[in-house]
Each structure stands twice: as C-alpha cells, then as structure tokens.
PDB file of C-alpha atoms in Angstrom:
ATOM      1  CA  MET A 855     -13.467 -14.581   8.837  1.00 39.00           C
ATOM      2  CA  SER A 856     -13.904 -15.389   5.180  1.00 43.00           C
ATOM      3  CA  SER A 857     -12.215 -18.615   4.101  1.00 43.00           C
ATOM      4  CA  ASN A 858     -10.990 -16.731   1.033  1.00 56.00           C
ATOM      5  CA  SER A 859      -9.357 -13.866   2.941  1.00 81.00           C
ATOM      6  CA  VAL A 860      -6.419 -12.033   1.430  1.00 92.00           C
ATOM      7  CA  VAL A 861      -3.188 -12.836   3.274  1.00 90.00           C
ATOM      8  CA  LEU A 862      -1.948 -10.164   5.691  1.00 91.00           C
ATOM      9  CA  ALA A 863       1.531  -8.673   5.944  1.00 90.00           C
ATOM     10  CA  VAL A 864       2.956  -5.969   8.203  1.00 88.00           C
ATOM     11  CA  GLY A 865       4.908  -2.962   6.962  1.00 79.00           C
ATOM     12  CA  SER A 866       8.151  -2.091   8.746  1.00 72.00           C
ATOM     13  CA  HIS A 867       8.757   1.418   7.405  1.00 71.00           C
ATOM     14  CA  THR A 868       8.172   2.925  10.874  1.00 67.00           C
ATOM     15  CA  TRP A 869      10.258   0.353  12.738  1.00 69.00           C
ATOM     16  CA  THR A 870      13.490   1.587  14.301  1.00 68.00           C
ATOM     17  CA  PRO A 871      16.207  -0.455  16.054  1.00 69.00           C
ATOM     18  CA  ASP A 872      16.228   1.904  19.040  1.00 71.00           C
ATOM     19  CA  ASN A 873      12.850   0.638  20.289  1.00 73.00           C
ATOM     20  CA  THR A 874      13.277  -3.112  20.604  1.00 80.00           C
ATOM     21  CA  THR A 875      10.607  -3.374  23.309  1.00 83.00           C
ATOM     22  CA  GLU A 876       7.871  -2.166  20.956  1.00 82.00           C
ATOM     23  CA  LEU A 877       9.259  -4.270  18.114  1.00 85.00           C
ATOM     24  CA  ASP A 878       9.072  -7.372  20.301  1.00 87.00           C
ATOM     25  CA  LYS A 879       5.442  -6.543  21.077  1.00 89.00           C
ATOM     26  CA  LEU A 880       4.676  -6.102  17.374  1.00 87.00           C
ATOM     27  CA  LEU A 881       6.261  -9.437  16.543  1.00 89.00           C
ATOM     28  CA  ASN A 882       4.305 -11.113  19.338  1.00 90.00           C
ATOM     29  CA  VAL A 883       1.041  -9.773  17.883  1.00 88.00           C
ATOM     30  CA  MET A 884       2.086 -11.106  14.485  1.00 89.00           C
ATOM     31  CA  ARG A 885       2.808 -14.542  15.956  1.00 92.00           C
ATOM     32  CA  LYS A 886      -0.500 -14.511  17.826  1.00 90.00           C
ATOM     33  CA  HIS A 887      -2.414 -13.930  14.600  1.00 88.00           C
ATOM     34  CA  LYS A 888      -0.146 -16.117  12.457  1.00 88.00           C
ATOM     35  CA  ILE A 889       1.100 -13.235  10.302  1.00 86.00           C
ATOM     36  CA  SER A 890       4.471 -14.266   8.896  1.00 81.00           C
ATOM     37  CA  ILE A 891       5.180 -11.616   6.230  1.00 84.00           C
ATOM     38  CA  ILE A 892       7.092  -8.387   6.924  1.00 83.00           C
ATOM     39  CA  ASP A 893       7.322  -5.761   4.201  1.00 75.00           C
ATOM     40  CA  THR A 894      10.798  -4.256   3.943  1.00 65.00           C
ATOM     41  CA  ALA A 895      12.797  -1.847   1.802  1.00 56.00           C
ATOM     42  CA  ARG A 896      16.448  -0.896   1.516  1.00 49.00           C
ATOM     43  CA  SER A 897      15.773   2.414   3.262  1.00 44.00           C
ATOM     44  CA  TYR A 898      14.021   0.795   6.250  1.00 46.00           C
ATOM     45  CA  GLY A 899      15.746   0.120   9.551  1.00 44.00           C
ATOM     46  CA  LEU A 900      19.520   0.006   9.123  1.00 46.00           C
ATOM     47  CA  GLY A 901      19.302  -0.285   5.372  1.00 47.00           C
ATOM     48  CA  ALA A 902      19.915  -4.021   4.988  1.00 46.00           C
ATOM     49  CA  SER A 903      16.475  -5.555   5.339  1.00 46.00           C
ATOM     50  CA  GLU A 904      15.871  -7.018   1.890  1.00 46.00           C
ATOM     51  CA  THR A 905      17.418 -10.461   2.084  1.00 44.00           C
ATOM     52  CA  VAL A 906      14.631 -12.737   0.865  1.00 42.00           C
ATOM     53  CA  LEU A 907      12.439 -10.765  -1.519  1.00 42.00           C
ATOM     54  CA  GLY A 908      14.119  -8.880  -4.330  1.00 44.00           C
ATOM     55  CA  LEU A 909      11.810  -5.902  -4.639  1.00 47.00           C
ATOM     56  CA  LYS A 910      12.525  -2.846  -6.780  1.00 50.00           C
ATOM     57  CA  LYS A 911      10.628  -0.097  -4.971  1.00 49.00           C
ATOM     58  CA  LEU A 912      11.226   2.489  -7.648  1.00 53.00           C
ATOM     59  CA  ALA A 913      11.875   2.410 -11.366  1.00 61.00           C
ATOM     60  CA  ASN A 914      15.399   3.601 -12.228  1.00 63.00           C
ATOM     61  CA  GLU A 915      14.833   5.589 -15.401  1.00 68.00           C
ATOM     62  CA  ASP A 916      18.528   6.517 -15.738  1.00 73.00           C
ATOM     63  CA  THR A 917      19.749   2.926 -16.146  1.00 86.00           C
ATOM     64  CA  PRO A 918      18.772   0.803 -19.175  1.00 92.00           C
ATOM     65  CA  VAL A 919      16.336  -2.032 -18.471  1.00 93.00           C
ATOM     66  CA  GLU A 920      18.865  -4.485 -19.935  1.00 94.00           C
ATOM     67  CA  GLN A 921      21.497  -3.484 -17.401  1.00 94.00           C
ATOM     68  CA  GLN A 922      19.083  -3.586 -14.476  1.00 94.00           C
ATOM     69  CA  MET A 923      17.709  -7.005 -15.395  1.00 95.00           C
ATOM     70  CA  GLU A 924      21.169  -8.471 -15.895  1.00 96.00           C
ATOM     71  CA  ALA A 925      22.116  -7.363 -12.379  1.00 94.00           C
ATOM     72  CA  ILE A 926      18.862  -8.742 -10.962  1.00 95.00           C
ATOM     73  CA  GLN A 927      19.379 -12.063 -12.746  1.00 97.00           C
ATOM     74  CA  THR A 928      22.928 -12.310 -11.378  1.00 96.00           C
ATOM     75  CA  LEU A 929      21.655 -11.797  -7.833  1.00 94.00           C
ATOM     76  CA  TYR A 930      18.866 -14.309  -8.413  1.00 95.00           C
ATOM     77  CA  LYS A 931      21.323 -16.965  -9.599  1.00 96.00           C
ATOM     78  CA  GLN A 932      23.362 -16.295  -6.465  1.00 95.00           C
ATOM     79  CA  GLU A 933      20.171 -17.080  -4.475  1.00 92.00           C
ATOM     80  CA  THR A 934      20.188 -13.600  -2.964  1.00 89.00           C
ATOM     81  CA  PHE A 935      16.386 -13.489  -3.177  1.00 88.00           C
ATOM     82  CA  GLU A 936      13.535 -15.902  -3.871  1.00 90.00           C
ATOM     83  CA  ALA A 937      11.045 -13.782  -5.826  1.00 91.00           C
ATOM     84  CA  PHE A 938      11.274 -10.625  -7.900  1.00 93.00           C
ATOM     85  CA  GLY A 939       8.779  -7.838  -7.314  1.00 93.00           C
ATOM     86  CA  VAL A 940       8.371  -4.227  -8.379  1.00 93.00           C
ATOM     87  CA  SER A 941       6.686  -1.130  -6.981  1.00 90.00           C
ATOM     88  CA  ASN A 942       5.951   2.382  -8.224  1.00 86.00           C
ATOM     89  CA  PHE A 943       6.304   1.274 -11.859  1.00 91.00           C
ATOM     90  CA  THR A 944       3.972   2.468 -14.597  1.00 92.00           C
ATOM     91  CA  PRO A 945       2.099  -0.218 -16.564  1.00 95.00           C
ATOM     92  CA  GLU A 946       4.455   0.448 -19.468  1.00 95.00           C
ATOM     93  CA  GLN A 947       7.511  -0.094 -17.273  1.00 94.00           C
ATOM     94  CA  VAL A 948       6.084  -3.338 -15.897  1.00 96.00           C
ATOM     95  CA  ILE A 949       5.532  -4.641 -19.422  1.00 97.00           C
ATOM     96  CA  GLU A 950       9.012  -3.554 -20.512  1.00 96.00           C
ATOM     97  CA  PHE A 951      10.741  -5.326 -17.617  1.00 96.00           C
ATOM     98  CA  TYR A 952       8.565  -8.425 -17.970  1.00 98.00           C
ATOM     99  CA  ASN A 953       9.057  -8.777 -21.717  1.00 98.00           C
ATOM    100  CA  TYR A 954      12.811  -8.298 -21.534  1.00 97.00           C
ATOM    101  CA  ALA A 955      13.157 -10.795 -18.677  1.00 97.00           C
ATOM    102  CA  LYS A 956      11.018 -13.339 -20.530  1.00 98.00           C
ATOM    103  CA  SER A 957      12.983 -12.918 -23.767  1.00 98.00           C
ATOM    104  CA  LYS A 958      16.209 -13.694 -21.903  1.00 98.00           C
ATOM    105  CA  GLY A 959      14.874 -16.487 -19.733  1.00 98.00           C
ATOM    106  CA  TYR A 960      15.497 -14.357 -16.631  1.00 98.00           C
ATOM    107  CA  VAL A 961      13.536 -14.383 -13.379  1.00 97.00           C
ATOM    108  CA  LEU A 962      10.164 -12.747 -14.010  1.00 97.00           C
ATOM    109  CA  PRO A 963       8.520 -10.152 -11.775  1.00 96.00           C
ATOM    110  CA  THR A 964       5.735 -11.960  -9.939  1.00 97.00           C
ATOM    111  CA  ILE A 965       4.705  -9.370  -7.321  1.00 95.00           C
ATOM    112  CA  TYR A 966       3.650  -5.732  -7.595  1.00 96.00           C
ATOM    113  CA  GLN A 967       3.325  -3.485  -4.557  1.00 93.00           C
ATOM    114  CA  SER A 968       0.635  -0.830  -4.989  1.00 93.00           C
ATOM    115  CA  SER A 969      -0.936   1.863  -2.854  1.00 92.00           C
ATOM    116  CA  TYR A 970      -4.599   0.870  -2.680  1.00 96.00           C
ATOM    117  CA  SER A 971      -7.521   1.994  -0.552  1.00 97.00           C
ATOM    118  CA  LEU A 972     -11.021   3.413  -0.663  1.00 98.00           C
ATOM    119  CA  ALA A 973      -9.350   6.763  -1.374  1.00 97.00           C
ATOM    120  CA  VAL A 974      -6.868   5.578  -4.017  1.00 96.00           C
ATOM    121  CA  ARG A 975      -8.344   3.277  -6.667  1.00 97.00           C
ATOM    122  CA  GLN A 976      -6.945   4.476  -9.984  1.00 96.00           C
ATOM    123  CA  ASN A 977      -4.857   1.331 -10.396  1.00 96.00           C
ATOM    124  CA  GLU A 978      -7.981  -0.831 -10.602  1.00 97.00           C
ATOM    125  CA  THR A 979      -8.315   0.237 -14.225  1.00 96.00           C
ATOM    126  CA  ARG A 980      -4.888   1.734 -14.941  1.00 95.00           C
ATOM    127  CA  LEU A 981      -2.583  -1.055 -13.747  1.00 97.00           C
ATOM    128  CA  PHE A 982      -4.283  -4.135 -12.316  1.00 98.00           C
ATOM    129  CA  PRO A 983      -5.501  -5.515 -15.681  1.00 98.00           C
ATOM    130  CA  THR A 984      -1.880  -5.566 -16.893  1.00 98.00           C
ATOM    131  CA  LEU A 985      -0.754  -7.347 -13.727  1.00 98.00           C
ATOM    132  CA  ARG A 986      -3.492  -9.975 -14.085  1.00 98.00           C
ATOM    133  CA  LYS A 987      -2.561 -10.579 -17.721  1.00 98.00           C
ATOM    134  CA  LEU A 988       1.074 -11.173 -16.751  1.00 98.00           C
ATOM    135  CA  GLY A 989       0.259 -13.329 -13.718  1.00 98.00           C
ATOM    136  CA  ILE A 990       1.683 -10.807 -11.252  1.00 98.00           C
ATOM    137  CA  SER A 991       0.104 -10.781  -7.790  1.00 97.00           C
ATOM    138  CA  ILE A 992      -0.689  -7.577  -5.897  1.00 97.00           C
ATOM    139  CA  GLN A 993       0.563  -6.458  -2.491  1.00 95.00           C
ATOM    140  CA  ALA A 994      -1.692  -3.583  -1.431  1.00 95.00           C
ATOM    141  CA  TYR A 995      -0.125  -1.101   0.954  1.00 92.00           C
ATOM    142  CA  SER A 996      -1.524   1.994   2.689  1.00 92.00           C
ATOM    143  CA  PRO A 997      -5.119   0.731   3.106  1.00 94.00           C
ATOM    144  CA  MET A 998      -5.759   3.820   5.246  1.00 95.00           C
ATOM    145  CA  ALA A 999      -4.322   6.114   2.538  1.00 95.00           C
ATOM    146  CA  GLY A1000      -1.501   7.187   4.809  1.00 91.00           C
ATOM    147  CA  GLY A1001      -3.916   7.865   7.664  1.00 92.00           C
ATOM    148  CA  LEU A1002      -6.224  10.040   5.557  1.00 96.00           C
ATOM    149  CA  LEU A1003      -9.235   7.812   6.186  1.00 97.00           C
ATOM    150  CA  SER A1004      -8.895   8.142   9.950  1.00 95.00           C
ATOM    151  CA  LYS A1005      -9.192  11.939   9.802  1.00 96.00           C
ATOM    152  CA  THR A1006     -12.103  14.363   9.684  1.00 97.00           C
ATOM    153  CA  PRO A1007     -12.248  17.372   7.357  1.00 97.00           C
ATOM    154  CA  GLU A1008     -12.058  19.605  10.439  1.00 97.00           C
ATOM    155  CA  TYR A1009      -8.793  18.012  11.570  1.00 96.00           C
ATOM    156  CA  ILE A1010      -7.208  18.400   8.147  1.00 97.00           C
ATOM    157  CA  GLU A1011      -8.247  22.047   7.939  1.00 96.00           C
ATOM    158  CA  GLN A1012      -6.288  22.716  11.161  1.00 96.00           C
ATOM    159  CA  GLY A1013      -3.054  21.910   9.327  1.00 95.00           C
ATOM    160  CA  LYS A1014      -1.571  19.767  12.086  1.00 91.00           C
ATOM    161  CA  GLY A1015       0.673  16.688  11.956  1.00 90.00           C
ATOM    162  CA  ASN A1016       0.975  15.264   8.457  1.00 90.00           C
ATOM    163  CA  TRP A1017      -1.169  18.145   7.210  1.00 95.00           C
ATOM    164  CA  ASP A1018       1.169  20.919   8.338  1.00 96.00           C
ATOM    165  CA  PRO A1019       1.889  22.894   5.136  1.00 94.00           C
ATOM    166  CA  ASN A1020       5.292  23.917   6.490  1.00 93.00           C
ATOM    167  CA  THR A1021       6.702  20.378   6.603  1.00 92.00           C
ATOM    168  CA  PRO A1022       7.781  18.069   3.758  1.00 90.00           C
ATOM    169  CA  SER A1023       5.245  15.400   4.743  1.00 89.00           C
ATOM    170  CA  GLY A1024       2.526  18.025   5.045  1.00 93.00           C
ATOM    171  CA  LYS A1025       3.281  19.380   1.589  1.00 92.00           C
ATOM    172  CA  ILE A1026       3.077  15.866   0.127  1.00 92.00           C
ATOM    173  CA  PHE A1027      -0.203  14.962   1.832  1.00 94.00           C
ATOM    174  CA  ARG A1028      -1.787  18.263   0.925  1.00 95.00           C
ATOM    175  CA  ASP A1029      -0.719  17.916  -2.698  1.00 93.00           C
ATOM    176  CA  LEU A1030      -2.251  14.439  -2.786  1.00 94.00           C
ATOM    177  CA  TYR A1031      -5.492  14.922  -0.893  1.00 96.00           C
ATOM    178  CA  TYR A1032      -6.169  18.516   0.158  1.00 96.00           C
ATOM    179  CA  LYS A1033      -8.991  19.009  -2.303  1.00 97.00           C
ATOM    180  CA  PRO A1034     -12.703  19.835  -1.861  1.00 98.00           C
ATOM    181  CA  SER A1035     -13.703  16.455  -3.270  1.00 98.00           C
ATOM    182  CA  TYR A1036     -11.627  14.577  -0.701  1.00 98.00           C
ATOM    183  CA  LEU A1037     -12.915  16.681   2.187  1.00 98.00           C
ATOM    184  CA  LYS A1038     -16.463  15.901   1.033  1.00 98.00           C
ATOM    185  CA  MET A1039     -15.590  12.216   0.752  1.00 98.00           C
ATOM    186  CA  LEU A1040     -14.225  12.196   4.317  1.00 98.00           C
ATOM    187  CA  GLU A1041     -17.394  13.858   5.569  1.00 98.00           C
ATOM    188  CA  GLU A1042     -19.564  11.169   3.962  1.00 98.00           C
ATOM    189  CA  PHE A1043     -17.166   8.437   5.099  1.00 99.00           C
ATOM    190  CA  GLY A1044     -17.499   9.633   8.689  1.00 98.00           C
ATOM    191  CA  LYS A1045     -21.288   9.563   8.424  1.00 98.00           C
ATOM    192  CA  LEU A1046     -21.197   5.966   7.190  1.00 98.00           C
ATOM    193  CA  SER A1047     -18.980   5.032  10.116  1.00 98.00           C
ATOM    194  CA  GLU A1048     -21.389   6.596  12.605  1.00 98.00           C
ATOM    195  CA  GLU A1049     -24.489   5.110  10.984  1.00 97.00           C
ATOM    196  CA  SER A1050     -23.044   1.596  10.713  1.00 98.00           C
ATOM    197  CA  GLY A1051     -21.257   1.502  14.049  1.00 97.00           C
ATOM    198  CA  VAL A1052     -18.078   0.379  12.279  1.00 97.00           C
ATOM    199  CA  SER A1053     -14.968   2.458  12.916  1.00 96.00           C
ATOM    200  CA  ARG A1054     -13.309   4.373  10.099  1.00 97.00           C
ATOM    201  CA  SER A1055     -10.345   2.013  10.175  1.00 95.00           C
ATOM    202  CA  GLY A1056     -12.692  -0.959  10.249  1.00 96.00           C
ATOM    203  CA  LEU A1057     -14.449   0.224   7.108  1.00 98.00           C
ATOM    204  CA  ALA A1058     -11.172   0.923   5.326  1.00 97.00           C
ATOM    205  CA  TYR A1059      -9.408  -2.303   6.278  1.00 96.00           C
ATOM    206  CA  ARG A1060     -12.357  -4.620   5.743  1.00 98.00           C
ATOM    207  CA  TRP A1061     -13.194  -3.121   2.358  1.00 98.00           C
ATOM    208  CA  VAL A1062      -9.666  -3.726   1.075  1.00 97.00           C
ATOM    209  CA  ARG A1063      -9.474  -7.272   2.378  1.00 97.00           C
ATOM    210  CA  TYR A1064     -12.947  -8.514   1.546  1.00 97.00           C
ATOM    211  CA  HIS A1065     -14.536  -6.309  -1.101  1.00 97.00           C
ATOM    212  CA  SER A1066     -11.823  -4.765  -3.270  1.00 97.00           C
ATOM    213  CA  ALA A1067     -10.170  -6.001  -6.465  1.00 97.00           C
ATOM    214  CA  LEU A1068      -7.707  -8.118  -4.468  1.00 97.00           C
ATOM    215  CA  LYS A1069      -8.005 -11.880  -4.937  1.00 96.00           C
ATOM    216  CA  ALA A1070      -6.662 -14.375  -2.420  1.00 95.00           C
ATOM    217  CA  GLU A1071      -6.653 -17.137  -5.025  1.00 96.00           C
ATOM    218  CA  LEU A1072      -4.244 -15.072  -7.144  1.00 96.00           C
ATOM    219  CA  GLY A1073      -1.770 -14.639  -4.301  1.00 95.00           C
ATOM    220  CA  ASP A1074      -2.680 -11.052  -3.419  1.00 97.00           C
ATOM    221  CA  GLU A1075      -1.745  -9.651  -0.019  1.00 95.00           C
ATOM    222  CA  MET A1076      -2.649  -6.676   2.161  1.00 94.00           C
ATOM    223  CA  ILE A1077       0.026  -4.772   4.089  1.00 93.00           C
ATOM    224  CA  LEU A1078      -0.861  -3.208   7.446  1.00 91.00           C
ATOM    225  CA  GLY A1079       1.304  -0.223   8.376  1.00 79.00           C
ATOM    226  CA  SER A1080       0.755  -0.234  12.142  1.00 71.00           C
ATOM    227  CA  VAL A1081       3.210   1.804  14.216  1.00 74.00           C
ATOM    228  CA  THR A1082       2.476   0.134  17.559  1.00 83.00           C
ATOM    229  CA  ALA A1083       1.513  -3.333  18.730  1.00 88.00           C
ATOM    230  CA  GLN A1084      -1.808  -1.968  19.977  1.00 90.00           C
ATOM    231  CA  GLN A1085      -2.620  -0.523  16.556  1.00 88.00           C
ATOM    232  CA  LEU A1086      -1.796  -3.827  14.891  1.00 90.00           C
ATOM    233  CA  GLU A1087      -3.909  -5.761  17.382  1.00 93.00           C
ATOM    234  CA  GLU A1088      -6.847  -3.426  16.803  1.00 92.00           C
ATOM    235  CA  ALA A1089      -6.482  -3.694  13.018  1.00 91.00           C
ATOM    236  CA  VAL A1090      -6.410  -7.491  13.005  1.00 93.00           C
ATOM    237  CA  THR A1091      -9.270  -7.712  15.498  1.00 93.00           C
ATOM    238  CA  GLU A1092     -11.348  -5.516  13.201  1.00 94.00           C
ATOM    239  CA  LEU A1093     -10.421  -7.575  10.140  1.00 95.00           C
ATOM    240  CA  ASP A1094     -11.387 -10.775  11.919  1.00 94.00           C
ATOM    241  CA  LYS A1095     -14.984  -9.531  11.989  1.00 95.00           C
ATOM    242  CA  GLY A1096     -15.173 -10.503   8.332  1.00 96.00           C
ATOM    243  CA  PRO A1097     -16.919  -8.956   5.316  1.00 97.00           C
ATOM    244  CA  LEU A1098     -19.109  -5.875   5.626  1.00 98.00           C
ATOM    245  CA  ASP A1099     -22.850  -5.857   4.925  1.00 97.00           C
ATOM    246  CA  ALA A1100     -23.663  -5.628   1.227  1.00 98.00           C
ATOM    247  CA  ALA A1101     -25.674  -2.417   1.622  1.00 98.00           C
ATOM    248  CA  LEU A1102     -22.778  -0.764   3.433  1.00 98.00           C
ATOM    249  CA  VAL A1103     -20.315  -1.886   0.766  1.00 98.00           C
ATOM    250  CA  GLU A1104     -22.521  -0.325  -1.902  1.00 98.00           C
ATOM    251  CA  LYS A1105     -22.430   3.000  -0.060  1.00 98.00           C
ATOM    252  CA  LEU A1106     -18.653   2.796   0.324  1.00 98.00           C
ATOM    253  CA  GLU A1107     -18.308   2.114  -3.383  1.00 97.00           C
ATOM    254  CA  SER A1108     -20.256   5.274  -4.177  1.00 98.00           C
ATOM    255  CA  LEU A1109     -17.638   7.396  -2.385  1.00 98.00           C
ATOM    256  CA  TRP A1110     -15.203   6.774  -5.238  1.00 98.00           C
ATOM    257  CA  GLN A1111     -17.421   8.762  -7.569  1.00 97.00           C
ATOM    258  CA  LEU A1112     -16.793  11.850  -5.426  1.00 98.00           C
ATOM    259  CA  ILE A1113     -13.010  11.730  -5.780  1.00 98.00           C
ATOM    260  CA  LYS A1114     -12.037   9.656  -8.809  1.00 97.00           C
ATOM    261  CA  ASP A1115     -11.357  12.689 -11.004  1.00 97.00           C
ATOM    262  CA  ASP A1116      -8.992  14.134  -8.374  1.00 96.00           C
ATOM    263  CA  ALA A1117      -7.404  10.911  -7.130  1.00 95.00           C
ATOM    264  CA  PRO A1118      -3.608  10.676  -7.453  1.00 90.00           C
ATOM    265  CA  ILE A1119      -2.290   8.261 -10.052  1.00 84.00           C
ATOM    266  CA  ASP A1120       1.249   8.159  -8.717  1.00 76.00           C
ATOM    267  CA  ASN A1121       2.235   9.316  -5.206  1.00 74.00           C
ATOM    268  CA  LEU A1122       5.790   9.854  -6.414  1.00 72.00           C
ATOM    269  CA  ILE A1123       4.669  12.808  -8.507  1.00 69.00           C
ATOM    270  CA  SER A1124       3.846  14.669  -5.289  1.00 70.00           C
ATOM    271  CA  VAL A1125       7.010  13.454  -3.572  1.00 72.00           C
ATOM    272  CA  ARG A1126       9.219  14.656  -6.411  1.00 70.00           C
ATOM    273  CA  LYS A1127       7.424  17.991  -6.510  1.00 68.00           C
ATOM    274  CA  VAL A1128       8.112  18.564  -2.814  1.00 67.00           C
ATOM    275  CA  VAL A1129      11.720  17.382  -3.045  1.00 64.00           C
ATOM    276  CA  ARG A1130      12.373  19.800  -5.890  1.00 64.00           C
ATOM    277  CA  GLY A1131      10.842  22.580  -3.821  1.00 63.00           C
ATOM    278  CA  PHE A1132      13.200  21.890  -0.917  1.00 51.00           C
ATOM    279  CA  ALA A1133      16.282  21.438  -3.121  1.00 46.00           C
TER     280      ALA A1133
END
C-alpha cells in the first residue's frame, strides 16, 4: 500500500438497526483494517446519527445563509459537533457560506462531500479548485458511481434492479447514466478489466484512492459504500494491492473523454426531476 494513501471511511446509508448481526460483522471488518470513520446523515438509521460531524448534506435555498450560519454557529459553540462540512453545494454556495462565516468569525466549512469516480469527474474542474483555494478537504463518496461501474451494458439494457424504469431509483439512474456514451464507456471498462486481470471494482476503487485528484496530505478521504461485511472486506483487500500500473491508469483516464460531455454535474437534478414526476 502507498504510504500516501487517502484515508478510508465507510458509508452507513444502507445500514438498518434490524440487522445487528451484519452490522457487527461490518464493524469487525472496519476494526480489522483500522478504519475508524463512519459516514452518516440525518436520514440514515433512526435519524439521529450526526453527533460528531456537523455536515449539511443539502443546501437549503429557502433559508437565508445568515440564518443558517447563525444556527450552525450556535450548535458549534454548544459543542454539538467538531467540524463543519457541506455536501451537494454549488461552488457559488460554498463560497457564500465560507465568506459569511469568515466575516462573522464563525466556524468555517472544512470538509466537502462529493460524488467522485471514474464515471463522475466534473467536479475536478468545476468545484475542486474552489475547495483547494479555501482549504476545504474532500470526502469522495460513490467510487463505484452507485454500482454503475460493476455493470455491463447488457445488464443495464435488461432494465433490472436499479435500472428498472418503473421504479424511482431506476428513473434516477437512467436519467444519470442511461446514455450511449456511458454504455460505450462500460464496454471499454470491461475490456480493460479482462485484459489487466483486475476486477471492475478493483479498477474503480484503486483509481480513486491512488490516481485521482484526491490528496492524502490535504486531508482527503474516500468513502466505501459496502452493504455487507464481505463486500467491505473485498473492497479493502483490493485497495491494499496498491496503485495500478501506469499504462493501465493512462487507459482508464482516456475513458473520461467518452463521457465527459454527458456526465452529470449534480445528481440532485435527476433526483428532483423524479420526485416531481411522482408528486
């Protein structure tokens, strides 16, 4: 493993309190590999998981920034959380929150949670430069692009699981990725996996941790969204193999050229579109 590896965290969005046996197994895998960070959100579990990290998962456009920051500062002074992070904010919203907090001497946002993978790289140029300028570290989630990178074009065309056009999740995934360019990218991605002998998940995970825009020295982290203990064990075992060969990385980089013009900028655009359709 690289001595400059990005720190790992585990996402808990699929964790439920009715399966404590599997949760215990997941936690044991985390302990085994010395992973001590769990990503949470107010909507996860029983709805009361955010007790250490104050993380705004979504910009509230209906409430003035001044009012939001005053509430956040009050909670910070009460030691309700240790660090302030944001997610799903535009670059302009990040700057607005940061500048207002700085002008008032309030707690500054120091963490940004971003979807980031071989299939979703718009933020490398759209957002990350702003975060670096402000000294905000990056937590990259969905390194498998919501499972997209584990699928073949043939599987997606069947319209099963998360690709079922009759379900909310299927509508969202299809709006995000059901495009000729992405199907072509998956075809080429599969060929690289076969030629290199590295699994699809191995390519996706190892690229994010070792070859992407993330920087360990800047406090960046990578969130694994494993559902089961076995999946987490397999992911960490793959990551422990270290960086990929330079020639393989170059080929992976070229895949972005196939999809960059169609890549989603903000997943929430698709989510809102589907929600409005079901309303």
